[in-house]
Short mmCIF file of C-alpha atoms in Angstrom, two decimals:
data_model
loop_
_atom_site.label_atom_id
_atom_site.label_comp_id
_atom_site.label_asym_id
_atom_site.label_seq_id
_atom_site.Cartn_x
_atom_site.Cartn_y
_atom_site.Cartn_z
CA MET A 87 88.96 95.15 98.87
CA ASN A 88 87.11 93.52 101.80
CA PHE A 89 89.17 90.32 101.69
CA SER A 90 89.45 88.19 104.81
CA LEU A 91 92.56 88.44 106.97
CA THR A 92 93.64 84.95 105.92
CA LYS A 93 93.29 85.70 102.21
CA SER A 94 95.02 89.06 102.61
CA ALA A 95 97.98 87.45 104.42
CA THR A 96 98.25 84.74 101.76
CA MET A 97 98.13 87.35 98.99
CA LEU A 98 100.95 89.27 100.66
CA THR A 99 103.17 86.19 100.99
CA ASN A 100 102.48 85.14 97.39
CA TYR A 101 103.13 88.64 96.10
CA MET A 102 106.45 88.99 97.94
CA GLY A 103 107.58 85.53 96.85
CA SER A 104 106.56 86.17 93.24
CA ALA A 105 108.35 89.54 93.12
CA TYR A 106 111.59 87.86 94.14
CA LEU A 107 111.02 84.79 91.96
CA LEU A 108 110.39 86.91 88.86
CA SER A 109 113.93 88.26 89.20
CA LEU A 110 114.96 85.06 87.38
CA VAL A 111 112.85 86.21 84.44
CA GLY A 112 114.51 89.62 84.60
CA GLY A 113 117.96 88.06 84.75
CA PHE A 114 117.23 85.83 81.77
CA VAL A 115 115.97 88.77 79.70
CA CYS A 116 119.06 90.87 80.60
CA ASP A 117 121.56 88.19 79.64
CA THR A 118 119.75 86.92 76.55
CA TYR A 119 117.87 89.68 74.76
CA LEU A 120 118.43 93.19 76.15
CA SER A 121 121.24 95.19 77.67
CA ARG A 122 121.02 95.73 81.42
CA PHE A 123 120.32 99.44 80.95
CA THR A 124 117.46 98.78 78.52
CA SER A 125 116.11 96.12 80.88
CA CYS A 126 116.10 98.61 83.76
CA ILE A 127 114.05 101.06 81.70
CA LEU A 128 111.66 98.35 80.45
CA PHE A 129 110.95 96.83 83.86
CA GLY A 130 110.77 100.28 85.43
CA LEU A 131 108.01 101.23 82.98
CA ILE A 132 106.20 97.95 83.73
CA GLN A 133 106.30 98.86 87.41
CA VAL A 134 104.98 102.35 86.63
CA LEU A 135 102.06 100.75 84.75
CA GLY A 136 101.31 98.42 87.67
CA TYR A 137 101.31 101.23 90.24
CA GLY A 138 99.20 103.34 87.87
CA ILE A 139 96.55 100.62 87.73
CA LEU A 140 96.52 100.28 91.52
CA ALA A 141 96.30 104.06 91.96
CA THR A 142 93.41 104.27 89.46
CA GLN A 143 91.52 101.53 91.28
CA ALA A 144 92.10 103.22 94.62
CA PHE A 145 90.87 106.63 93.37
CA ILE A 146 87.73 105.48 91.50
CA ASP A 147 85.06 104.11 93.85
CA HIS A 148 83.17 101.85 91.41
CA LEU A 149 86.38 99.93 90.69
CA ARG A 150 86.27 98.67 94.31
CA PRO A 151 83.57 97.13 96.50
CA ALA A 152 81.79 99.45 98.93
CA ARG A 153 83.94 100.15 101.97
CA CYS A 154 83.06 98.49 105.27
CA LYS A 155 82.97 101.08 108.03
CA ASP A 156 82.61 100.68 111.77
CA ILE A 157 82.50 96.90 111.64
CA THR A 158 84.40 94.36 113.73
CA LEU A 159 86.83 91.88 112.20
CA LEU A 160 84.48 89.02 113.08
CA LEU A 161 81.79 90.51 110.82
CA MET A 162 84.05 91.19 107.83
CA ASN A 163 82.30 88.38 105.91
CA LYS A 164 79.16 90.54 105.88
CA CYS A 165 80.87 93.16 103.70
CA GLU A 166 80.26 93.44 99.96
CA LYS A 167 82.52 91.09 98.02
CA ALA A 168 84.73 92.33 95.20
CA ASP A 169 83.48 91.16 91.80
CA ASP A 170 85.63 89.29 89.30
CA GLY A 171 86.55 92.43 87.33
CA GLN A 172 87.68 94.27 90.44
CA VAL A 173 89.76 91.31 91.61
CA LEU A 174 91.28 90.95 88.14
CA MET A 175 92.27 94.63 88.09
CA LEU A 176 93.86 94.30 91.54
CA TYR A 177 95.86 91.22 90.58
CA THR A 178 96.91 92.80 87.26
CA GLY A 179 98.30 95.85 89.02
CA LEU A 180 99.97 93.85 91.79
CA TYR A 181 101.71 91.39 89.52
CA LEU A 182 102.80 94.00 87.00
CA VAL A 183 104.52 95.66 89.96
CA ALA A 184 105.95 92.26 90.97
CA LEU A 185 107.29 91.70 87.44
CA GLY A 186 108.82 95.18 87.38
CA VAL A 187 110.38 94.69 90.83
CA GLY A 188 111.81 91.31 89.81
CA GLY A 189 113.34 92.66 86.62
CA ILE A 190 114.86 95.69 88.32
CA LYS A 191 116.31 93.57 91.12
CA ALA A 192 118.13 91.47 88.50
CA ALA A 193 119.22 94.31 86.23
CA VAL A 194 120.24 97.19 88.54
CA PRO A 195 122.89 95.38 90.67
CA SER A 196 124.62 94.04 87.55
CA LEU A 197 124.36 97.36 85.70
CA GLY A 198 126.13 99.12 88.56
CA ALA A 199 128.80 96.46 88.96
CA ASP A 200 129.43 96.53 85.19
CA GLN A 201 130.82 100.04 85.60
CA TYR A 202 133.93 98.41 87.13
CA ASP A 203 136.17 96.23 85.00
CA GLU A 204 136.56 93.02 86.97
CA LYS A 205 139.54 92.11 84.76
CA ASP A 206 141.37 95.11 86.21
CA PRO A 207 142.40 94.30 89.82
CA GLU A 208 142.36 97.99 90.77
CA GLU A 209 138.78 98.44 89.57
CA ALA A 210 137.58 95.01 90.68
CA ARG A 211 138.30 95.82 94.33
CA TYR A 212 135.51 98.42 94.25
CA ILE A 213 132.77 95.98 93.19
CA PRO A 214 132.04 94.93 96.82
CA THR A 215 131.99 98.63 97.78
CA TYR A 216 129.42 99.24 95.07
CA PHE A 217 127.22 96.45 96.46
CA ASN A 218 127.54 97.94 99.95
CA TRP A 219 126.25 101.28 98.71
CA TYR A 220 123.61 99.64 96.54
CA PHE A 221 122.35 97.99 99.72
CA PHE A 222 122.58 101.36 101.50
CA SER A 223 120.32 102.97 98.90
CA PHE A 224 118.02 99.94 99.13
CA VAL A 225 117.75 100.48 102.90
CA THR A 226 117.22 104.24 102.49
CA GLY A 227 114.30 103.65 100.15
CA ALA A 228 112.81 101.10 102.55
CA MET A 229 113.07 103.60 105.43
CA ILE A 230 111.16 106.17 103.39
CA GLY A 231 108.54 103.54 102.61
CA CYS A 232 108.16 102.54 106.28
CA THR A 233 107.80 106.12 107.46
CA PHE A 234 106.69 108.70 104.90
CA LEU A 235 104.66 106.34 102.72
CA VAL A 236 103.02 104.73 105.76
CA TRP A 237 102.08 108.25 106.92
CA VAL A 238 100.57 109.02 103.50
CA ASN A 239 98.60 105.76 103.49
CA THR A 240 97.38 106.28 107.05
CA TYR A 241 96.39 109.94 106.92
CA ARG A 242 95.77 110.58 103.20
CA GLY A 243 94.63 107.16 101.99
CA TRP A 244 95.93 104.33 99.84
CA ASP A 245 94.96 106.19 96.67
CA TRP A 246 97.52 108.89 97.43
CA GLY A 247 100.01 106.25 98.57
CA PHE A 248 99.84 104.48 95.21
CA LEU A 249 100.01 107.80 93.37
CA VAL A 250 103.19 108.76 95.24
CA SER A 251 104.66 105.34 94.39
CA THR A 252 103.80 105.83 90.70
CA LEU A 253 105.41 109.28 90.59
CA CYS A 254 108.52 107.98 92.40
CA MET A 255 108.96 105.23 89.79
CA VAL A 256 108.52 107.73 86.94
CA ALA A 257 111.21 109.92 88.53
CA ALA A 258 113.50 106.90 89.00
CA VAL A 259 113.23 105.91 85.32
CA LEU A 260 113.87 109.47 84.13
CA PHE A 261 116.80 109.85 86.51
CA LEU A 262 118.34 106.60 85.28
CA CYS A 263 117.99 107.76 81.67
CA THR A 264 120.19 110.79 82.39
CA GLY A 265 123.16 108.46 82.94
CA ASN A 266 122.78 106.60 79.64
CA SER A 267 125.70 108.32 77.89
CA PHE A 268 128.03 107.76 80.85
CA PHE A 269 127.42 104.05 81.41
CA ARG A 270 129.49 101.10 80.28
CA HIS A 271 126.90 99.08 78.40
CA SER A 272 126.94 95.29 78.26
CA SER A 273 125.59 93.45 75.26
CA PRO A 274 123.48 90.30 75.66
CA LYS A 275 125.49 87.14 74.98
CA GLY A 276 122.67 84.71 74.29
CA SER A 277 120.70 82.44 76.56
CA PRO A 278 122.81 81.08 79.44
CA LEU A 279 120.15 78.44 80.05
CA THR A 280 120.56 77.16 76.50
CA ARG A 281 124.35 77.00 76.87
CA ILE A 282 124.03 75.09 80.13
CA ALA A 283 121.47 72.69 78.64
CA GLN A 284 123.83 72.05 75.71
CA VAL A 285 126.55 70.97 78.15
CA PHE A 286 124.36 68.36 79.82
CA VAL A 287 123.02 67.06 76.50
CA ALA A 288 126.51 66.87 74.95
CA ALA A 289 127.93 65.19 78.06
CA PHE A 290 125.20 62.54 77.86
CA LYS A 291 125.81 62.00 74.16
CA ASN A 292 129.54 61.60 74.76
CA ARG A 293 129.18 59.43 77.85
CA ASN A 294 130.98 56.51 76.20
CA LEU A 295 134.01 58.55 75.11
CA SER A 296 137.23 58.33 77.10
CA ARG A 297 138.37 61.56 78.73
CA PRO A 298 141.68 62.89 77.34
CA GLU A 299 144.63 62.96 79.71
CA THR A 300 145.74 66.46 78.64
CA ILE A 301 143.93 69.76 78.23
CA GLU A 302 144.75 69.74 74.51
CA GLY A 303 142.16 67.01 74.07
CA TYR A 304 139.36 69.37 75.01
CA HIS A 305 137.68 71.89 72.75
CA GLU A 306 138.08 75.64 73.39
CA ILE A 307 137.54 78.71 71.19
CA SER A 308 140.24 81.33 71.66
CA ASP A 309 139.78 83.51 68.62
CA THR A 310 136.46 85.16 69.52
CA LYS A 311 136.07 88.43 71.28
CA ASP A 312 133.39 90.42 72.99
CA GLY A 313 132.72 94.15 72.90
CA THR A 314 135.70 94.95 75.11
CA GLY A 315 138.28 93.28 72.91
CA THR A 316 138.93 90.50 75.42
CA ASP A 317 137.32 87.15 76.02
CA GLU A 318 136.81 85.41 79.34
CA ILE A 319 138.30 81.93 79.26
CA LEU A 320 137.43 79.73 82.24
CA LYS A 321 140.08 77.22 83.24
CA LYS A 322 139.16 73.57 83.48
CA THR A 323 138.45 72.27 87.00
CA ASN A 324 138.35 68.73 88.35
CA GLN A 325 134.87 68.88 89.87
CA PHE A 326 131.94 67.23 88.06
CA LYS A 327 134.20 65.39 85.65
CA PHE A 328 131.24 63.77 83.90
CA LEU A 329 130.46 67.19 82.35
CA ASP A 330 133.96 67.35 80.83
CA ARG A 331 132.84 64.83 78.21
CA ALA A 332 130.82 67.62 76.57
CA ALA A 333 134.10 69.30 75.49
CA ILE A 334 136.01 66.28 74.18
CA LYS A 335 137.43 67.06 70.74
CA ARG A 336 136.09 65.04 67.85
CA THR A 337 137.83 63.92 64.71
CA THR A 338 137.49 66.19 61.71
CA ASP A 339 135.23 63.69 59.91
CA SER A 340 132.84 63.31 62.85
CA PRO A 341 129.24 64.17 61.88
CA ASN A 342 128.35 65.28 65.43
CA THR A 343 129.99 68.68 65.71
CA GLY A 344 127.01 70.94 66.51
CA PRO A 345 126.56 72.94 69.77
CA TRP A 346 124.45 70.12 71.22
CA SER A 347 127.24 67.61 70.61
CA ILE A 348 130.42 69.48 71.52
CA CYS A 349 130.95 72.47 73.81
CA THR A 350 133.91 74.58 74.84
CA VAL A 351 135.71 74.12 78.14
CA THR A 352 134.53 77.60 79.14
CA GLN A 353 130.94 76.59 78.43
CA VAL A 354 131.37 73.44 80.51
CA GLU A 355 132.87 75.45 83.37
CA GLU A 356 129.95 77.89 83.15
CA ALA A 357 127.60 74.94 83.75
CA LYS A 358 129.81 73.73 86.63
CA ILE A 359 129.61 77.17 88.26
CA VAL A 360 125.82 76.98 88.32
CA VAL A 361 125.91 73.45 89.78
CA ARG A 362 128.38 74.57 92.46
CA MET A 363 126.17 77.54 93.31
CA LEU A 364 123.05 75.46 93.96
CA PRO A 365 124.06 74.30 97.48
CA ILE A 366 124.99 77.89 98.39
CA ILE A 367 121.54 79.04 97.26
CA GLY A 368 119.90 76.22 99.22
CA SER A 369 121.79 76.95 102.42
CA THR A 370 120.72 80.63 102.44
CA ILE A 371 117.00 80.03 101.90
CA PHE A 372 116.33 79.52 105.60
CA LEU A 373 117.70 82.97 106.43
CA ASN A 374 114.89 84.48 104.36
CA THR A 375 112.38 82.21 106.07
CA CYS A 376 113.47 83.71 109.39
CA LEU A 377 113.07 87.19 107.89
CA ALA A 378 109.52 86.37 106.78
CA GLN A 379 108.65 85.27 110.31
CA LEU A 380 110.03 88.48 111.82
CA GLN A 381 108.14 90.62 109.31
CA THR A 382 104.82 89.02 110.22
CA PHE A 383 105.01 88.10 113.90
CA THR A 384 106.99 91.15 115.02
CA VAL A 385 104.27 93.47 113.74
CA GLN A 386 101.69 91.44 115.67
CA GLN A 387 103.87 91.62 118.80
CA ALA A 388 104.12 95.39 118.36
CA ASN A 389 100.32 95.66 118.47
CA THR A 390 100.41 94.40 122.09
CA LEU A 391 103.13 96.80 123.30
CA ASP A 392 103.50 100.45 124.25
CA ARG A 393 104.28 102.07 120.90
CA TYR A 394 105.12 105.56 122.17
CA VAL A 395 108.77 106.47 121.55
CA ILE A 396 109.93 109.87 122.79
CA GLY A 397 106.30 110.93 122.90
CA ILE A 398 105.65 109.82 119.29
CA HIS A 399 103.11 107.08 118.56
CA VAL A 400 104.75 104.58 116.18
CA PRO A 401 102.37 102.69 113.82
CA SER A 402 102.84 98.90 113.83
CA SER A 403 103.50 98.95 110.10
CA SER A 404 106.50 101.20 110.73
CA ILE A 405 108.21 98.74 113.09
CA PRO A 406 110.40 97.34 110.25
CA VAL A 407 112.15 100.72 110.20
CA ILE A 408 114.07 99.62 113.33
CA PRO A 409 116.43 97.18 111.52
CA LEU A 410 116.65 99.62 108.63
CA ILE A 411 118.04 102.28 110.95
CA PHE A 412 120.63 99.80 112.21
CA MET A 413 121.65 98.96 108.63
CA PHE A 414 121.61 102.62 107.58
CA ILE A 415 124.26 103.30 110.24
CA ALA A 416 126.15 100.00 109.87
CA VAL A 417 126.77 100.00 106.11
CA PRO A 418 129.00 103.14 106.02
CA ILE A 419 130.84 102.00 109.15
CA TYR A 420 131.50 98.56 107.67
CA ASP A 421 132.57 99.90 104.28
CA ARG A 422 134.76 102.79 105.50
CA ILE A 423 136.18 101.40 108.74
CA CYS A 424 135.81 97.61 108.97
CA VAL A 425 136.81 96.70 105.40
CA PRO A 426 140.11 98.71 105.41
CA ALA A 427 140.99 97.23 108.82
CA LEU A 428 140.20 93.69 107.69
CA ARG A 429 142.10 94.29 104.44
CA LYS A 430 145.27 95.05 106.41
CA LEU A 431 144.72 92.01 108.59
CA THR A 432 143.86 89.43 105.90
CA GLY A 433 145.48 90.89 102.78
CA ILE A 434 142.20 90.32 100.91
CA PRO A 435 141.04 93.42 98.94
CA THR A 436 137.46 93.00 100.18
CA GLY A 437 138.48 92.39 103.79
CA ILE A 438 136.94 88.93 103.90
CA ARG A 439 135.79 86.66 101.09
CA GLN A 440 132.17 86.63 100.00
CA LEU A 441 131.41 83.20 101.47
CA GLN A 442 132.92 84.24 104.81
CA ARG A 443 130.71 87.34 104.84
CA ILE A 444 127.63 85.24 104.14
CA GLY A 445 128.62 82.91 106.99
CA VAL A 446 128.81 85.84 109.43
CA GLY A 447 125.28 86.80 108.42
CA LEU A 448 123.97 83.29 109.03
CA VAL A 449 125.50 83.22 112.51
CA LEU A 450 123.89 86.58 113.34
CA ALA A 451 120.55 85.24 112.07
CA SER A 452 120.73 82.36 114.55
CA ILE A 453 121.54 84.79 117.38
CA SER A 454 118.61 87.02 116.40
CA MET A 455 116.22 84.07 116.71
CA VAL A 456 117.51 83.34 120.22
CA VAL A 457 117.04 86.99 121.18
CA ALA A 458 113.56 86.97 119.61
CA GLY A 459 112.63 83.98 121.76
CA TYR A 460 113.88 85.73 124.90
CA VAL A 461 112.03 88.99 124.14
CA GLU A 462 108.79 87.09 123.47
CA THR A 463 109.20 85.13 126.73
CA ARG A 464 109.66 88.41 128.61
CA ARG A 465 106.62 89.94 126.89
CA LYS A 466 104.42 87.01 127.94
CA ARG A 467 105.69 87.14 131.53
CA ILE A 468 104.75 90.82 131.73
CA ALA A 469 101.27 90.01 130.40
CA VAL A 470 100.82 87.33 133.08
CA HIS A 471 102.34 89.46 135.85
CA HIS A 472 99.99 92.38 135.18
CA ASN A 473 96.98 90.11 134.58
CA MET A 474 96.66 91.37 130.98
CA VAL A 475 96.70 88.06 129.11
CA ASP A 476 93.29 88.70 127.54
CA SER A 477 93.40 92.49 127.69
CA PRO A 478 93.37 94.50 124.44
CA ASN A 479 95.31 97.30 126.13
CA PRO A 480 99.05 97.73 125.44
CA LEU A 481 101.40 96.01 127.88
CA PRO A 482 103.78 98.10 130.04
CA MET A 483 106.68 97.13 127.78
CA ASN A 484 108.08 99.47 125.15
CA VAL A 485 108.11 98.49 121.49
CA LEU A 486 111.85 99.23 121.34
CA TRP A 487 112.45 95.83 122.92
CA LEU A 488 111.65 94.38 119.49
CA GLY A 489 114.55 96.42 118.18
CA LEU A 490 116.96 93.91 119.74
CA GLN A 491 115.96 90.99 117.53
CA TYR A 492 115.25 93.18 114.53
CA GLY A 493 118.54 95.06 114.85
CA ILE A 494 120.65 91.88 115.01
CA PHE A 495 118.77 90.41 112.08
CA GLY A 496 119.25 93.65 110.16
CA MET A 497 123.00 93.19 110.57
CA ALA A 498 122.63 89.57 109.44
CA ASP A 499 120.76 90.72 106.34
CA MET A 500 123.46 93.30 105.58
CA PHE A 501 126.22 90.71 105.67
CA THR A 502 124.33 88.00 103.85
CA LEU A 503 122.49 89.94 101.14
CA VAL A 504 125.49 92.03 100.09
CA GLY A 505 127.73 88.97 100.28
CA LEU A 506 125.37 87.00 98.07
CA LEU A 507 125.06 89.79 95.48
CA ASP A 508 128.84 90.14 95.32
CA PHE A 509 129.35 86.37 95.27
CA PHE A 510 126.87 85.58 92.51
CA TYR A 511 127.98 88.50 90.36
CA SER A 512 131.70 87.80 90.72
CA GLU A 513 131.41 84.05 90.31
CA SER A 514 129.02 84.08 87.36
CA SER A 515 130.48 83.92 83.89
CA ALA A 516 130.43 87.03 81.71
CA GLY A 517 127.33 85.80 79.88
CA MET A 518 125.12 85.31 82.95
CA LYS A 519 125.86 88.15 85.38
CA SER A 520 122.23 89.27 85.70
CA LEU A 521 120.91 85.75 86.10
CA GLY A 522 123.61 85.19 88.70
CA THR A 523 122.55 88.15 90.84
CA ALA A 524 118.94 87.01 90.42
CA PHE A 525 119.87 83.85 92.35
CA THR A 526 120.07 86.06 95.45
CA TRP A 527 116.44 87.07 95.10
CA PHE A 528 115.43 83.52 94.16
CA SER A 529 116.67 82.43 97.58
CA SER A 530 114.46 85.12 99.13
CA ALA A 531 111.44 83.95 97.13
CA ILE A 532 111.74 80.34 98.30
CA GLY A 533 112.25 81.60 101.85
CA TYR A 534 108.93 83.47 101.76
CA TYR A 535 107.07 80.51 100.30
CA LEU A 536 108.67 78.16 102.83
CA SER A 537 107.63 80.35 105.76
CA THR A 538 103.94 79.66 105.14
CA VAL A 539 104.57 75.91 104.91
CA ILE A 540 106.59 75.83 108.15
CA VAL A 541 103.95 77.79 110.11
CA ASN A 542 101.23 75.33 109.05
CA VAL A 543 103.36 72.23 109.67
CA VAL A 544 104.57 73.38 113.09
CA ASP A 545 101.05 74.33 114.14
CA ASP A 546 99.78 70.86 113.19
CA VAL A 547 102.67 68.88 114.67
CA SER A 548 102.88 70.91 117.90
CA GLY A 549 99.21 70.53 118.64
CA GLY A 550 98.55 74.20 118.06
CA TRP A 551 101.22 76.65 119.21
CA PHE A 552 99.05 79.33 117.58
CA LYS A 553 95.60 77.84 118.16
CA SER A 554 94.26 80.50 120.56
CA ASN A 555 94.83 83.41 118.11
CA ASN A 556 96.15 85.36 121.12
CA LEU A 557 99.90 86.00 121.32
CA ASN A 558 99.70 86.20 125.11
CA ARG A 559 98.47 82.61 125.22
CA ASP A 560 100.22 81.22 122.14
CA LYS A 561 103.77 79.85 122.20
CA LEU A 562 105.52 82.12 119.75
CA ASN A 563 108.66 81.98 121.94
CA TYR A 564 108.88 78.21 121.36
CA TYR A 565 108.59 78.87 117.65
CA TYR A 566 111.48 81.35 117.73
CA TYR A 567 113.64 78.92 119.69
CA LEU A 568 112.82 76.21 117.14
CA PHE A 569 113.99 78.55 114.38
CA ALA A 570 117.18 79.27 116.34
CA GLY A 571 117.94 75.53 116.40
CA LEU A 572 117.10 75.08 112.72
CA SER A 573 119.23 78.12 111.84
CA THR A 574 122.18 76.56 113.65
CA LEU A 575 121.75 73.30 111.72
CA ASN A 576 121.44 75.34 108.51
CA PHE A 577 124.72 77.10 109.32
CA GLY A 578 126.40 73.71 109.70
CA PHE A 579 125.11 72.73 106.27
CA TYR A 580 126.38 76.03 104.88
CA LEU A 581 129.86 75.36 106.28
CA LEU A 582 129.97 72.06 104.39
CA CYS A 583 128.78 73.73 101.16
CA SER A 584 131.16 76.68 101.39
CA SER A 585 134.19 74.51 102.21
CA TRP A 586 133.39 72.33 99.21
CA TYR A 587 132.95 75.30 96.84
CA ARG A 588 135.83 76.22 94.52
CA TYR A 589 136.07 79.82 93.29
CA LYS A 590 136.24 80.18 89.53
CA ASP A 591 139.61 80.47 87.82
CA VAL A 592 139.75 82.93 84.94
CA GLU A 593 142.23 83.44 82.14
CA VAL A 594 141.75 86.74 80.29
CA LYS A 595 143.28 86.72 76.82
CA GLU A 596 143.97 89.82 74.78
CA ILE A 597 142.74 89.10 71.31
CA GLU A 598 144.49 91.89 69.42
CA GLY A 599 147.83 91.53 71.13
CA GLU A 600 150.14 88.79 72.20
CA SER A 601 149.94 89.35 75.94
CA LYS A 602 147.56 87.65 78.32
CA VAL A 603 146.76 88.04 81.98
CA GLU A 604 145.92 85.11 84.17
CA MET A 605 143.86 85.62 87.28
CA GLY A 606 143.99 83.19 90.13
CA SER A 607 141.02 82.21 92.24
CA VAL A 608 138.87 85.27 92.73
#
């Protein structure tokens, strides 16, 4: 489209951030209006439409500005500019894809986890396994994108690349439809955001009421049931006691008995869960900021290195396949070997708890930043030693060195992302499972947006670590070491948040019988 490098980079960051951020929209739609299966189909079709628009624009010449050929990057501003209609078509296609991606990221994890009854301890133990294999399929798709699709784009053109993407999404939607009759389908339970807002409004209205000393003084509905014949009742906790006022029982002649004046204990606890989750979300944002830095700077580093591996020339855009290979191998090993071993050691069905798994990922992220700083320092020393600081030729250093930092961070991503998906799904109430899993992607979105801010701030404050626009002269290694220090501080903050967090306590009541099963802290 003949955009400048700066505008192209900004568009990429905004697109990635928006795709993750829109998962909140997908989660809201799933929990409020549509079943998760229907949402998957809807957002899948939206993504098909977006890719179709991009493919059409790529195939038809007059829908794009004339291509610039045989021109240096410094003269890109001499190329024909895209007109408003062409830019509008590009943005329409891109953000339809972003909306589809966001919706699918919210709906698919919860749809899969719904196939296990979390009220049944035997089935519930397989939910983390499902998330492991969901992540495995996620990684497999990314590997195909970084290899086969990059090859198509490079040697056949972006038009064919977008066409392949469109056909893949059509196949995915059709394949998902074949499982419709086999799925356990969840029904939307109304807007979780409305229920949470009602708690805060009711608590404010009742701020002058005295809190009862016994649980009998609080309002709860125990005679309703969902589609399974059971109802999830959340036990009252002692955190955020000011919200408990929303559930104080009123006298029978009280005029204020609507949903904005009195809520159930379960509804109050649902709001408390979201409040407790916020620090966990905040403490994992920086991990995704580190990922954004690796995705941008590592590709630029690769451009300066020897990219021949076993006689094969590796494109820079395929470098992200390195951590994917690590994760592709690590996920089955962790699920089939590490989890059973840890289960015997700890007695926990999942091996370790979700928050512990996330913590392991954050530690690995800090280590990866230290390794990234070391590798960049070594790369610069080689450039100086061979007098190639300003040379456009590849340095005598193989691109596989970047696999060290990328591989460790890939392991960090495996622990953290799967842990977050499992954590937010398991801890969310029955009426906000999709929105809960969307919090994982929300953290990623803020991380991508934050990465741009940090680069600009650091460049200004440092006096220009990136001012020469030449990695051999810039101080990218300092930047990585700075991120290592910030990641360590972030891990300390996470330890405080995770130690303060209290897992939800659930009481499952059988509506049609007399028995009930109480579940302790998940």
